[in-house]
Short mmCIF file of C-alpha atoms in Angstrom, two decimals:
data_model
loop_
_atom_site.label_atom_id
_atom_site.label_comp_id
_atom_site.label_asym_id
_atom_site.label_seq_id
_atom_site.Cartn_x
_atom_site.Cartn_y
_atom_site.Cartn_z
CA MET A 1 105.87 114.89 98.69
CA LEU A 2 103.12 112.12 97.79
CA GLU A 3 105.40 109.37 95.96
CA THR A 4 102.34 106.26 95.96
CA ILE A 5 98.71 107.20 96.27
CA LEU A 6 96.43 104.08 96.80
CA VAL A 7 93.09 105.05 95.08
CA ALA A 8 90.36 102.22 96.37
CA LEU A 9 87.10 102.62 93.74
CA ASP A 10 84.20 99.85 94.19
CA GLY A 11 82.35 100.97 90.65
CA SER A 12 79.81 103.08 92.66
CA GLU A 13 78.83 106.46 90.82
CA ILE A 14 81.14 107.61 93.78
CA ALA A 15 83.99 106.32 91.77
CA ALA A 16 83.90 109.43 89.20
CA ARG A 17 84.08 111.83 92.46
CA VAL A 18 87.21 110.24 94.37
CA ILE A 19 88.70 110.28 90.30
CA GLN A 20 87.98 114.40 90.55
CA THR A 21 89.32 114.11 93.79
CA LEU A 22 92.21 112.94 92.98
CA ASP A 23 92.73 114.82 89.96
CA ASP A 24 92.23 118.36 92.08
CA LEU A 25 95.55 117.41 93.74
CA VAL A 26 98.85 118.71 92.25
CA LEU A 27 101.02 115.90 92.00
CA SER A 28 104.75 115.71 91.51
CA PRO A 29 105.45 113.50 87.74
CA GLU A 30 106.93 110.88 89.83
CA THR A 31 103.76 110.13 91.95
CA ARG A 32 102.35 106.56 91.17
CA VAL A 33 98.86 106.16 91.33
CA ILE A 34 97.55 102.78 92.26
CA LEU A 35 93.98 102.13 90.93
CA CYS A 36 92.40 99.28 92.84
CA HIS A 37 89.28 97.04 93.40
CA VAL A 38 88.16 94.76 95.51
CA PHE A 39 85.29 92.28 94.88
CA SER A 40 83.98 91.21 98.25
CA THR A 41 84.13 87.35 98.55
CA ALA A 42 81.72 84.90 100.20
CA GLU A 43 83.46 82.06 101.96
CA SER A 44 81.97 79.45 99.04
CA GLU A 45 83.90 81.61 96.25
CA ILE A 46 87.17 81.88 98.10
CA ASP A 47 87.57 77.87 97.91
CA LEU A 48 86.81 78.15 94.15
CA PRO A 49 89.56 75.81 92.57
CA ALA A 50 91.72 77.52 90.37
CA ASP A 51 91.34 74.66 87.70
CA ARG A 52 87.51 75.27 87.17
CA PRO A 53 85.83 78.11 85.67
CA GLN A 54 84.54 81.00 87.35
CA PRO A 55 81.13 81.81 87.80
CA GLN A 56 79.81 83.82 84.61
CA SER A 57 78.59 86.47 86.75
CA LEU A 58 81.99 87.19 88.68
CA ARG A 59 84.01 87.07 84.67
CA PHE A 60 81.52 89.45 83.91
CA SER A 61 82.13 91.90 86.38
CA THR A 62 85.40 91.81 86.62
CA PHE A 63 85.74 93.18 82.57
CA GLN A 64 83.74 95.71 83.71
CA ILE A 65 85.28 96.73 86.27
CA GLU A 66 88.47 96.33 84.51
CA GLN A 67 87.04 98.37 81.86
CA GLN A 68 86.69 101.17 84.28
CA LEU A 69 89.61 101.57 85.75
CA GLN A 70 91.59 101.55 82.38
CA SER A 71 88.98 104.24 81.35
CA PHE A 72 90.35 106.32 84.84
CA GLN A 73 93.70 105.50 84.09
CA GLU A 74 93.64 107.08 80.94
CA GLN A 75 92.30 110.43 82.33
CA LEU A 76 95.79 110.87 84.83
CA SER A 77 98.64 112.49 84.13
CA VAL A 78 101.16 110.47 86.27
CA LYS A 79 102.14 106.72 86.21
CA SER A 80 99.70 104.11 87.48
CA GLN A 81 98.63 100.79 87.63
CA ILE A 82 95.67 98.71 88.33
CA GLU A 83 95.15 96.06 90.92
CA ILE A 84 91.90 93.88 91.17
CA VAL A 85 91.68 91.77 93.95
CA ALA A 86 89.24 89.66 95.97
CA GLY A 87 88.75 89.28 99.12
CA ASN A 88 87.34 91.56 102.49
CA PRO A 89 87.41 94.67 101.05
CA ALA A 90 88.84 97.02 103.95
CA GLU A 91 91.52 94.09 104.47
CA GLU A 92 92.45 93.89 101.13
CA ILE A 93 92.95 98.19 100.60
CA ILE A 94 95.07 97.99 103.55
CA ARG A 95 97.35 95.08 102.13
CA LEU A 96 97.67 96.86 99.26
CA ALA A 97 98.56 100.14 101.03
CA ASN A 98 101.07 98.19 102.90
CA ILE A 99 102.62 96.55 99.75
CA TYR A 100 103.05 99.67 97.97
CA LYS A 101 104.04 101.47 100.75
CA ALA A 102 101.39 104.37 100.06
CA ASP A 103 101.55 107.79 101.27
CA LEU A 104 97.92 108.20 100.78
CA ILE A 105 94.80 106.28 100.23
CA ILE A 106 91.65 108.00 98.49
CA ILE A 107 88.52 106.12 99.29
CA GLY A 108 84.87 106.94 98.95
CA SER A 109 82.50 106.64 101.00
CA ARG A 110 78.28 105.48 100.56
CA GLY A 111 77.01 107.75 103.13
CA LEU A 112 75.72 104.93 105.23
CA THR A 113 73.75 106.08 108.17
CA GLY A 114 72.21 104.48 111.04
CA MET A 115 71.33 100.81 111.26
CA THR A 116 72.42 99.85 107.92
CA ARG A 117 75.92 101.55 108.80
CA ILE A 118 75.93 99.33 111.67
CA VAL A 119 74.61 96.30 109.71
CA LEU A 120 76.93 96.66 106.69
CA GLY A 121 80.02 98.03 108.28
CA SER A 122 81.81 100.94 106.89
CA VAL A 123 84.96 99.82 104.94
CA SER A 124 85.99 103.59 104.76
CA SER A 125 85.77 103.78 108.65
CA GLN A 126 87.86 100.25 108.72
CA VAL A 127 90.40 101.78 106.63
CA VAL A 128 90.84 105.04 108.57
CA GLU A 129 91.15 102.88 111.45
CA GLU A 130 93.49 100.69 110.63
CA ALA A 131 96.04 101.98 107.83
CA VAL A 132 99.07 102.85 108.91
CA CYS A 133 99.34 105.86 106.33
CA SER A 134 96.67 108.99 105.75
CA VAL A 135 93.31 108.33 104.42
CA TRP A 136 91.20 110.79 102.60
CA VAL A 137 87.41 109.99 102.49
CA VAL A 138 85.77 111.42 99.49
CA LYS A 139 81.62 111.77 100.76
CA PRO A 140 78.86 111.54 98.10
CA SER A 141 77.35 115.00 97.01
#
C-alpha cells in the first residue's frame, strides 16, 4: 500500500499529465500526497538576505505556482499538502521524499534528447538514480 506519494510538478504542460497519472491510481483514503515545486535558484539568489524584499519576478512566479498547485490539490480525493522550495530541483525532490518517507515519487520528464539533455541535465534521471523509493516518470505525449 502506498502511504505517501511525492508529486514533483514544474509548472509546465506535463504537470497536468502527471496529475492525471496520479488520478488514475487506485489510492487508499489514508494515502497522503505531497504536491511539490522546486524553484531552481542561481547562486546569487540563494544569498539574498531574508529581511530584504524578494525580486518581483520570484514573488509573481511563486504566486502562480501556488495557485496551480492549489488547483491540482482541489482535484484530489485524498489528503494532500503543498511544498514549495528553492534549490537544486533533483536534490530538493529527493530531500522532500526522504523527509516525508515517500513510498513513491511521481515526476514528469521534459523529453530532452541529445546535446540538450547533456547540457541541461535531466532532473528525472537524477531522481531515478538517487531516490531511495520507487520513481514513476511520466513522459510527454
